[in-house]
């Protein structure tokens, strides 16, 4: 494959029904380059959770996807409020999502745990009042 | 078993046939999209009462074979159009979630 492929997505923070469009687009691209089905599925799920988080908590953000021969790196960067307690946020069932989001079936406190579950490596860098950057790697 | 098998069974109303040759390997019942996202099996038939646009996004991204909306829940026209575009099979039924899931399980076994 040679050079890395890089894709950028701007995530709008005001339309919950559009969350998932970037993940769908990436999924189609991975299909086109012939990535393994399981890798595609894990990538799509992890990125969708990230997208949803950006819409719910951060008013949107930017996603950069870097695909090399043996790895997919997804960097989700937002300028949201930041995560006060990352360890707590990683606990299954812990959620700070508002009621209207829960009414749609989200906000069960599974987003970050799902992202960790479906990726080979995940790192969260967050500063209160500045924003959050989540970096995920999925090995091919 | 395939989506076509489920259509021909007449158990549920086929709202969108989707990709009819797609196989169905398991049944999965869940209304919380966050949990469905993490747990729904690939090629699963997903029985739920959560009928919004995000349900379709989860089904598409998690490689679910078909959505079965239980308890008389229906998608709006906009969602049905989106399901057609994404080739996601959608069924609906008046049955409760468990009963609908059980019917599919009986077909599977």
Coordinates of N, CA, C and O in Angstrom, one line a residue, chain A residues 1 6 13 17-18 21 24 26-27 31 39 43 53-54 60 74 78 102 117 119 128-130 133:
Chain A
X1 N 0.8 -1.2 0.0 CA 0.0 0.0 0.0 C 0.9 1.3 0.0 O 0.4 2.3 -0.5
X6 N -4.8 9.3 4.9 CA -5.3 10.1 6.0 C -6.7 10.8 5.6 O -6.9 11.2 4.5
X13 N -21.8 19.6 16.2 CA -22.2 19.3 17.6 C -23.7 19.5 17.9 O -24.2 19.3 18.9
X17 N -28.9 13.3 15.1 CA -29.3 12.3 14.1 C -28.2 12.1 13.1 O -28.2 11.1 12.4
X18 N -27.3 13.0 12.9 CA -26.3 12.9 11.9 C -25.0 12.2 12.4 O -24.1 11.9 11.7
X21 N -22.3 9.5 10.6 CA -22.0 9.7 9.1 C -20.5 9.5 8.8 O -20.1 8.9 7.8
X24 N -19.7 5.9 9.1 CA -20.2 5.1 7.9 C -19.2 5.4 6.7 O -18.9 4.4 6.0
X26 N -16.1 6.2 6.8 CA -14.8 5.4 7.0 C -15.0 3.9 6.8 O -14.1 3.3 6.1
X27 N -16.1 3.4 7.2 CA -16.4 2.0 7.0 C -16.4 1.7 5.5 O -15.8 0.7 5.1
X31 N -13.8 -0.8 3.5 CA -14.3 -1.9 2.6 C -13.6 -1.8 1.2 O -13.2 -2.8 0.7
X39 N -11.9 -6.2 11.4 CA -11.2 -4.9 11.7 C -12.1 -3.7 11.3 O -12.2 -2.7 12.1
X43 N -13.5 -1.0 14.0 CA -13.2 0.4 13.8 C -14.5 1.2 13.7 O -14.5 2.3 14.3
X53 N -20.0 10.6 21.5 CA -19.5 11.3 22.7 C -19.2 12.8 22.3 O -19.5 13.7 23.1
X54 N -18.6 13.0 21.2 CA -18.3 14.4 20.7 C -19.6 15.2 20.6 O -19.6 16.4 21.0
X60 N -19.3 18.8 19.3 CA -18.6 18.5 18.0 C -17.1 18.5 18.2 O -16.6 18.6 19.3
X74 N -7.1 6.4 15.0 CA -8.2 7.4 15.0 C -8.0 8.4 16.1 O -7.8 8.0 17.3
X78 N -11.6 17.3 20.6 CA -12.6 18.3 20.8 C -12.2 19.4 21.7 O -11.2 19.3 22.4
X102 N -30.5 10.1 26.7 CA -30.8 8.8 27.3 C -32.1 8.3 26.7 O -32.3 7.2 26.4
X117 N -12.9 -1.6 24.4 CA -13.1 -3.0 24.1 C -12.7 -3.4 22.7 O -12.2 -4.4 22.4
X119 N -10.8 -1.7 20.5 CA -9.5 -1.2 19.9 C -8.4 -1.9 20.6 O -8.5 -2.5 21.7
X128 N -9.6 19.9 31.8 CA -10.9 20.7 32.1 C -10.8 22.1 31.5 O -9.9 22.8 31.6
X129 N -11.9 22.4 30.8 CA -12.0 23.7 30.2 C -11.3 23.9 28.9 O -11.4 24.9 28.2
X130 N -10.5 22.9 28.5 CA -9.7 23.0 27.3 C -10.1 22.0 26.2 O -10.3 22.3 25.0
X133 N -8.7 14.8 23.9 CA -8.2 14.1 22.7 C -8.2 12.6 23.0 O -7.5 12.2 24.0

